[in-house]
Amino acid sequence: MCMCVCMYVCVNGVCSAGEVWLAPTYAHHPRAVHAFGVDNPATFNDTAAIPWADAPKLFDHVSVGILAPWKRHEGLLSKGGARLVVGYGWRGDQSSGIVSLLFSAGVAVWQGVPPSHMCAVYRASRRVFMGATDIGGGERVVLEARSCGVPVSAIETAADNPAIAEFIHGPIWNTSYYAAQLSSGIRAAMAPPPPP
């Protein structure tokens, strides 16, 4: 028995309408479950004393994610104003090349910002840029920013990444939801198969 844990809902081979683009990938799997969430409200929340719109802005654009090609942080190069990339993780020559390119264009790069400080970064930015490819994720960043009070109108995503669109207007899943979905998926995988 196996369970397919994915970031999209497909139950008994039927994917929900919002994830039609992913249906060919998971529709064949009878035990695919949606299991994703951010640490909201414990870490990512909009309880700051000042609303996002009134918070002082240090950056015009922020991009967050591993310093890897599929995150496409170089999309900030076409943006004006003060730009920041908050990176995590390092992929040898790939990351070095990305950081060199960003630095040479005047983009600030911060590495290793703890999650407990990310709301301050999101709130200090006029726009959140998520240029990741469809295999590059970005869902977590969108949900974190929204959890921290960044309005959808201030989040820019890659037009060629259909996964991200679901996270712009959909629910903000938290870690309790994530854990409950994993639990239900494990229980379903361990249950005896239905009679033929």
PDB file of C-alpha atoms in Angstrom:
ATOM      1  CA  MET A   1       0.000   0.000   0.000  1.00  0.00           C
ATOM      2  CA  CYS A   2       1.175   3.500  -0.642  1.00  0.00           C
ATOM      3  CA  MET A   3      -0.143   6.991  -0.197  1.00  0.00           C
ATOM      4  CA  CYS A   4       0.574   9.849  -2.571  1.00  0.00           C
ATOM      5  CA  VAL A   5       1.050  13.047  -0.567  1.00  0.00           C
ATOM      6  CA  CYS A   6       0.765  16.010  -2.866  1.00  0.00           C
ATOM      7  CA  MET A   7      -0.175  19.621  -2.633  1.00  0.00           C
ATOM      8  CA  TYR A   8      -3.394  19.105  -4.541  1.00  0.00           C
ATOM      9  CA  VAL A   9      -6.624  17.284  -3.919  1.00  0.00           C
ATOM     10  CA  CYS A  10      -7.463  14.190  -5.929  1.00  0.00           C
ATOM     11  CA  VAL A  11      -9.756  11.656  -4.317  1.00  0.00           C
ATOM     12  CA  ASN A  12     -10.616   8.379  -6.005  1.00  0.00           C
ATOM     13  CA  GLY A  13      -9.106   9.630  -9.230  1.00  0.00           C
ATOM     14  CA  VAL A  14     -11.129  12.860  -9.370  1.00  0.00           C
ATOM     15  CA  CYS A  15      -9.257  16.129  -8.910  1.00  0.00           C
ATOM     16  CA  SER A  16     -11.025  19.218  -7.635  1.00  0.00           C
ATOM     17  CA  ALA A  17     -11.916  21.837 -10.218  1.00  0.00           C
ATOM     18  CA  GLY A  18      -9.227  24.261  -9.074  1.00  0.00           C
ATOM     19  CA  GLU A  19      -6.503  21.759  -9.857  1.00  0.00           C
ATOM     20  CA  VAL A  20      -7.573  20.654 -13.323  1.00  0.00           C
ATOM     21  CA  TRP A  21      -4.121  21.416 -14.698  1.00  0.00           C
ATOM     22  CA  LEU A  22      -2.659  18.772 -12.365  1.00  0.00           C
ATOM     23  CA  ALA A  23      -5.294  16.094 -13.003  1.00  0.00           C
ATOM     24  CA  PRO A  24      -3.166  14.029 -15.424  1.00  0.00           C
ATOM     25  CA  THR A  25      -0.428  13.785 -12.806  1.00  0.00           C
ATOM     26  CA  TYR A  26      -2.430  12.452  -9.867  1.00  0.00           C
ATOM     27  CA  ALA A  27      -5.804  11.277 -11.175  1.00  0.00           C
ATOM     28  CA  HIS A  28      -4.549   7.695 -11.518  1.00  0.00           C
ATOM     29  CA  HIS A  29      -3.654   7.476  -7.831  1.00  0.00           C
ATOM     30  CA  PRO A  30      -6.579   6.348  -5.652  1.00  0.00           C
ATOM     31  CA  ARG A  31      -5.030   7.636  -2.420  1.00  0.00           C
ATOM     32  CA  ALA A  32      -3.761  11.077  -3.360  1.00  0.00           C
ATOM     33  CA  VAL A  33      -4.418  13.614  -0.617  1.00  0.00           C
ATOM     34  CA  HIS A  34      -3.861  17.309  -0.292  1.00  0.00           C
ATOM     35  CA  ALA A  35      -1.278  17.908   2.437  1.00  0.00           C
ATOM     36  CA  PHE A  36       0.204  21.391   2.646  1.00  0.00           C
ATOM     37  CA  GLY A  37       0.226  24.300   5.050  1.00  0.00           C
ATOM     38  CA  VAL A  38       2.219  27.121   6.623  1.00  0.00           C
ATOM     39  CA  ASP A  39       2.736  27.835  10.309  1.00  0.00           C
ATOM     40  CA  ASN A  40      -0.220  30.178  10.608  1.00  0.00           C
ATOM     41  CA  PRO A  41      -1.035  31.805  12.964  1.00  0.00           C
ATOM     42  CA  ALA A  42       1.899  30.869  15.229  1.00  0.00           C
ATOM     43  CA  THR A  43       4.661  32.237  12.986  1.00  0.00           C
ATOM     44  CA  PHE A  44       2.922  33.891  10.035  1.00  0.00           C
ATOM     45  CA  ASN A  45       0.097  36.215  11.014  1.00  0.00           C
ATOM     46  CA  ASP A  46      -1.169  39.739  10.441  1.00  0.00           C
ATOM     47  CA  THR A  47      -1.473  40.762  14.087  1.00  0.00           C
ATOM     48  CA  ALA A  48       1.059  43.593  13.806  1.00  0.00           C
ATOM     49  CA  ALA A  49      -0.061  46.875  15.327  1.00  0.00           C
ATOM     50  CA  ILE A  50       0.213  48.641  11.967  1.00  0.00           C
ATOM     51  CA  PRO A  51      -1.745  47.375   8.917  1.00  0.00           C
ATOM     52  CA  TRP A  52       0.424  46.240   5.978  1.00  0.00           C
ATOM     53  CA  ALA A  53      -0.496  49.311   3.926  1.00  0.00           C
ATOM     54  CA  ASP A  54       0.747  51.636   6.677  1.00  0.00           C
ATOM     55  CA  ALA A  55       3.916  49.708   7.583  1.00  0.00           C
ATOM     56  CA  PRO A  56       7.168  51.455   6.587  1.00  0.00           C
ATOM     57  CA  LYS A  57       8.480  50.021   3.329  1.00  0.00           C
ATOM     58  CA  LEU A  58      12.209  49.290   3.008  1.00  0.00           C
ATOM     59  CA  PHE A  59      11.925  47.385  -0.261  1.00  0.00           C
ATOM     60  CA  ASP A  60       9.897  47.779  -3.417  1.00  0.00           C
ATOM     61  CA  HIS A  61      10.155  44.076  -4.306  1.00  0.00           C
ATOM     62  CA  VAL A  62      11.085  40.946  -2.349  1.00  0.00           C
ATOM     63  CA  SER A  63      11.604  37.446  -3.715  1.00  0.00           C
ATOM     64  CA  VAL A  64      11.914  34.506  -1.313  1.00  0.00           C
ATOM     65  CA  GLY A  65      13.208  30.975  -1.824  1.00  0.00           C
ATOM     66  CA  ILE A  66      16.172  28.716  -2.346  1.00  0.00           C
ATOM     67  CA  LEU A  67      18.902  30.245  -4.465  1.00  0.00           C
ATOM     68  CA  ALA A  68      18.292  27.936  -7.410  1.00  0.00           C
ATOM     69  CA  PRO A  69      17.474  28.485 -11.105  1.00  0.00           C
ATOM     70  CA  TRP A  70      13.844  27.317 -10.856  1.00  0.00           C
ATOM     71  CA  LYS A  71      13.014  30.110  -8.390  1.00  0.00           C
ATOM     72  CA  ARG A  72      13.893  32.681 -11.101  1.00  0.00           C
ATOM     73  CA  HIS A  73      14.917  35.417  -8.667  1.00  0.00           C
ATOM     74  CA  GLU A  74      16.503  37.157 -11.657  1.00  0.00           C
ATOM     75  CA  GLY A  75      12.982  38.327 -12.489  1.00  0.00           C
ATOM     76  CA  LEU A  76      13.722  41.122 -10.026  1.00  0.00           C
ATOM     77  CA  LEU A  77      16.302  42.530 -12.451  1.00  0.00           C
ATOM     78  CA  SER A  78      13.517  44.062 -14.539  1.00  0.00           C
ATOM     79  CA  LYS A  79      11.940  45.690 -11.482  1.00  0.00           C
ATOM     80  CA  GLY A  80      12.794  49.168 -10.276  1.00  0.00           C
ATOM     81  CA  GLY A  81      13.466  50.416  -6.787  1.00  0.00           C
ATOM     82  CA  ALA A  82      14.967  48.639  -3.816  1.00  0.00           C
ATOM     83  CA  ARG A  83      14.997  44.877  -4.350  1.00  0.00           C
ATOM     84  CA  LEU A  84      15.696  42.026  -1.954  1.00  0.00           C
ATOM     85  CA  VAL A  85      16.068  38.267  -2.300  1.00  0.00           C
ATOM     86  CA  VAL A  86      15.722  36.263   0.897  1.00  0.00           C
ATOM     87  CA  GLY A  87      17.433  33.002   0.149  1.00  0.00           C
ATOM     88  CA  TYR A  88      17.764  29.764   1.985  1.00  0.00           C
ATOM     89  CA  GLY A  89      19.751  26.749   1.003  1.00  0.00           C
ATOM     90  CA  TRP A  90      22.740  26.669  -1.296  1.00  0.00           C
ATOM     91  CA  ARG A  91      23.287  24.722  -4.504  1.00  0.00           C
ATOM     92  CA  GLY A  92      27.004  25.173  -5.178  1.00  0.00           C
ATOM     93  CA  ASP A  93      27.830  26.874  -8.458  1.00  0.00           C
ATOM     94  CA  GLN A  94      24.149  27.464  -9.274  1.00  0.00           C
ATOM     95  CA  SER A  95      23.625  29.605  -6.177  1.00  0.00           C
ATOM     96  CA  SER A  96      26.947  31.405  -6.566  1.00  0.00           C
ATOM     97  CA  GLY A  97      26.058  32.415 -10.108  1.00  0.00           C
ATOM     98  CA  ILE A  98      22.601  33.639  -9.087  1.00  0.00           C
ATOM     99  CA  VAL A  99      23.967  35.693  -6.185  1.00  0.00           C
ATOM    100  CA  SER A 100      26.686  37.202  -8.401  1.00  0.00           C
ATOM    101  CA  LEU A 101      24.090  38.199 -10.996  1.00  0.00           C
ATOM    102  CA  LEU A 102      21.806  39.738  -8.360  1.00  0.00           C
ATOM    103  CA  PHE A 103      24.635  41.599  -6.597  1.00  0.00           C
ATOM    104  CA  SER A 104      25.949  43.006  -9.886  1.00  0.00           C
ATOM    105  CA  ALA A 105      22.489  44.455 -10.565  1.00  0.00           C
ATOM    106  CA  GLY A 106      22.200  46.051  -7.116  1.00  0.00           C
ATOM    107  CA  VAL A 107      19.806  43.497  -5.607  1.00  0.00           C
ATOM    108  CA  ALA A 108      20.308  42.841  -1.891  1.00  0.00           C
ATOM    109  CA  VAL A 109      20.560  39.178  -0.885  1.00  0.00           C
ATOM    110  CA  TRP A 110      19.894  37.982   2.639  1.00  0.00           C
ATOM    111  CA  GLN A 111      20.518  34.383   3.583  1.00  0.00           C
ATOM    112  CA  GLY A 112      19.072  32.463   6.509  1.00  0.00           C
ATOM    113  CA  VAL A 113      16.362  34.831   7.759  1.00  0.00           C
ATOM    114  CA  PRO A 114      14.484  32.856  10.432  1.00  0.00           C
ATOM    115  CA  PRO A 115      10.781  32.217   9.809  1.00  0.00           C
ATOM    116  CA  SER A 116       9.926  34.244  12.914  1.00  0.00           C
ATOM    117  CA  HIS A 117      11.279  37.360  11.157  1.00  0.00           C
ATOM    118  CA  MET A 118       9.763  36.800   7.725  1.00  0.00           C
ATOM    119  CA  CYS A 119       6.521  38.661   8.472  1.00  0.00           C
ATOM    120  CA  ALA A 120       8.612  41.770   9.114  1.00  0.00           C
ATOM    121  CA  VAL A 121      10.292  41.300   5.717  1.00  0.00           C
ATOM    122  CA  TYR A 122       6.992  40.775   3.887  1.00  0.00           C
ATOM    123  CA  ARG A 123       5.421  43.768   5.645  1.00  0.00           C
ATOM    124  CA  ALA A 124       8.415  45.980   4.810  1.00  0.00           C
ATOM    125  CA  SER A 125       8.029  45.257   1.088  1.00  0.00           C
ATOM    126  CA  ARG A 126       5.660  46.942  -1.351  1.00  0.00           C
ATOM    127  CA  ARG A 127       5.411  43.826  -3.519  1.00  0.00           C
ATOM    128  CA  VAL A 128       6.172  40.130  -3.152  1.00  0.00           C
ATOM    129  CA  PHE A 129       7.544  38.595  -6.347  1.00  0.00           C
ATOM    130  CA  MET A 130       7.306  34.835  -6.858  1.00  0.00           C
ATOM    131  CA  GLY A 131       8.753  33.992 -10.250  1.00  0.00           C
ATOM    132  CA  ALA A 132       9.178  30.253  -9.693  1.00  0.00           C
ATOM    133  CA  THR A 133       8.550  27.746 -12.452  1.00  0.00           C
ATOM    134  CA  ASP A 134       5.754  25.220 -12.035  1.00  0.00           C
ATOM    135  CA  ILE A 135       8.287  22.733 -10.638  1.00  0.00           C
ATOM    136  CA  GLY A 136       9.869  25.427  -8.493  1.00  0.00           C
ATOM    137  CA  GLY A 137       7.097  25.821  -5.973  1.00  0.00           C
ATOM    138  CA  GLY A 138       6.447  29.216  -4.467  1.00  0.00           C
ATOM    139  CA  GLU A 139       3.189  28.173  -2.846  1.00  0.00           C
ATOM    140  CA  ARG A 140       4.627  28.488   0.661  1.00  0.00           C
ATOM    141  CA  VAL A 141       5.845  32.028   0.020  1.00  0.00           C
ATOM    142  CA  VAL A 142       2.455  33.139  -1.294  1.00  0.00           C
ATOM    143  CA  LEU A 143       0.646  31.659   1.729  1.00  0.00           C
ATOM    144  CA  GLU A 144       3.185  33.133   4.162  1.00  0.00           C
ATOM    145  CA  ALA A 145       2.875  36.606   2.646  1.00  0.00           C
ATOM    146  CA  ARG A 146      -0.923  36.444   2.690  1.00  0.00           C
ATOM    147  CA  SER A 147      -0.841  35.201   6.300  1.00  0.00           C
ATOM    148  CA  CYS A 148       1.296  38.226   7.197  1.00  0.00           C
ATOM    149  CA  GLY A 149      -1.304  40.611   5.779  1.00  0.00           C
ATOM    150  CA  VAL A 150       0.127  41.254   2.310  1.00  0.00           C
ATOM    151  CA  PRO A 151      -2.858  41.840   0.024  1.00  0.00           C
ATOM    152  CA  VAL A 152      -3.247  39.693  -3.074  1.00  0.00           C
ATOM    153  CA  SER A 153      -2.866  42.830  -5.192  1.00  0.00           C
ATOM    154  CA  ALA A 154       0.724  43.173  -3.909  1.00  0.00           C
ATOM    155  CA  ILE A 155       1.763  39.610  -4.813  1.00  0.00           C
ATOM    156  CA  GLU A 156       3.130  39.034  -8.308  1.00  0.00           C
ATOM    157  CA  THR A 157       3.498  35.497  -9.601  1.00  0.00           C
ATOM    158  CA  ALA A 158       4.839  33.941 -12.775  1.00  0.00           C
ATOM    159  CA  ALA A 159       2.203  33.756 -15.491  1.00  0.00           C
ATOM    160  CA  ASP A 160       3.553  30.376 -16.616  1.00  0.00           C
ATOM    161  CA  ASN A 161       3.109  28.755 -13.192  1.00  0.00           C
ATOM    162  CA  PRO A 162      -0.503  27.537 -12.899  1.00  0.00           C
ATOM    163  CA  ALA A 163       0.072  26.086  -9.414  1.00  0.00           C
ATOM    164  CA  ILE A 164       0.608  29.504  -7.913  1.00  0.00           C
ATOM    165  CA  ALA A 165      -2.743  30.838  -9.129  1.00  0.00           C
ATOM    166  CA  GLU A 166      -4.536  28.447  -6.774  1.00  0.00           C
ATOM    167  CA  PHE A 167      -2.765  29.938  -3.775  1.00  0.00           C
ATOM    168  CA  ILE A 168      -3.477  33.577  -4.577  1.00  0.00           C
ATOM    169  CA  HIS A 169      -7.216  33.469  -3.882  1.00  0.00           C
ATOM    170  CA  GLY A 170      -7.726  30.124  -2.151  1.00  0.00           C
ATOM    171  CA  PRO A 171      -7.658  29.303   1.548  1.00  0.00           C
ATOM    172  CA  ILE A 172      -4.531  29.758   3.658  1.00  0.00           C
ATOM    173  CA  TRP A 173      -3.852  26.232   4.871  1.00  0.00           C
ATOM    174  CA  ASN A 174      -2.048  25.918   8.193  1.00  0.00           C
ATOM    175  CA  THR A 175       0.027  23.176   9.787  1.00  0.00           C
ATOM    176  CA  SER A 176      -2.976  21.768  11.675  1.00  0.00           C
ATOM    177  CA  TYR A 177      -4.703  21.174   8.334  1.00  0.00           C
ATOM    178  CA  TYR A 178      -1.472  19.686   6.945  1.00  0.00           C
ATOM    179  CA  ALA A 179      -1.189  17.240   9.857  1.00  0.00           C
ATOM    180  CA  ALA A 180      -4.869  16.260   9.675  1.00  0.00           C
ATOM    181  CA  GLN A 181      -4.590  15.553   5.942  1.00  0.00           C
ATOM    182  CA  LEU A 182      -1.476  13.437   6.417  1.00  0.00           C
ATOM    183  CA  SER A 183      -3.233  11.520   9.174  1.00  0.00           C
ATOM    184  CA  SER A 184      -6.313  10.882   7.046  1.00  0.00           C
ATOM    185  CA  GLY A 185      -4.144   9.774   4.124  1.00  0.00           C
ATOM    186  CA  ILE A 186      -2.236   7.319   6.312  1.00  0.00           C
ATOM    187  CA  ARG A 187      -5.480   5.931   7.748  1.00  0.00           C
ATOM    188  CA  ALA A 188      -6.893   5.507   4.235  1.00  0.00           C
ATOM    189  CA  ALA A 189      -3.711   3.771   3.058  1.00  0.00           C
ATOM    190  CA  MET A 190      -3.827   1.372   6.001  1.00  0.00           C
ATOM    191  CA  ALA A 191      -7.526   0.544   5.611  1.00  0.00           C
ATOM    192  CA  PRO A 192      -8.434  -2.726   3.954  1.00  0.00           C
ATOM    193  CA  PRO A 193      -9.252  -2.357   0.280  1.00  0.00           C
ATOM    194  CA  PRO A 194     -12.940  -2.138  -0.627  1.00  0.00           C
ATOM    195  CA  PRO A 195     -14.494  -5.385  -1.786  1.00  0.00           C
ATOM    196  CA  PRO A 196     -14.393  -5.955  -5.555  1.00  0.00           C
TER     197      PRO A 196
END
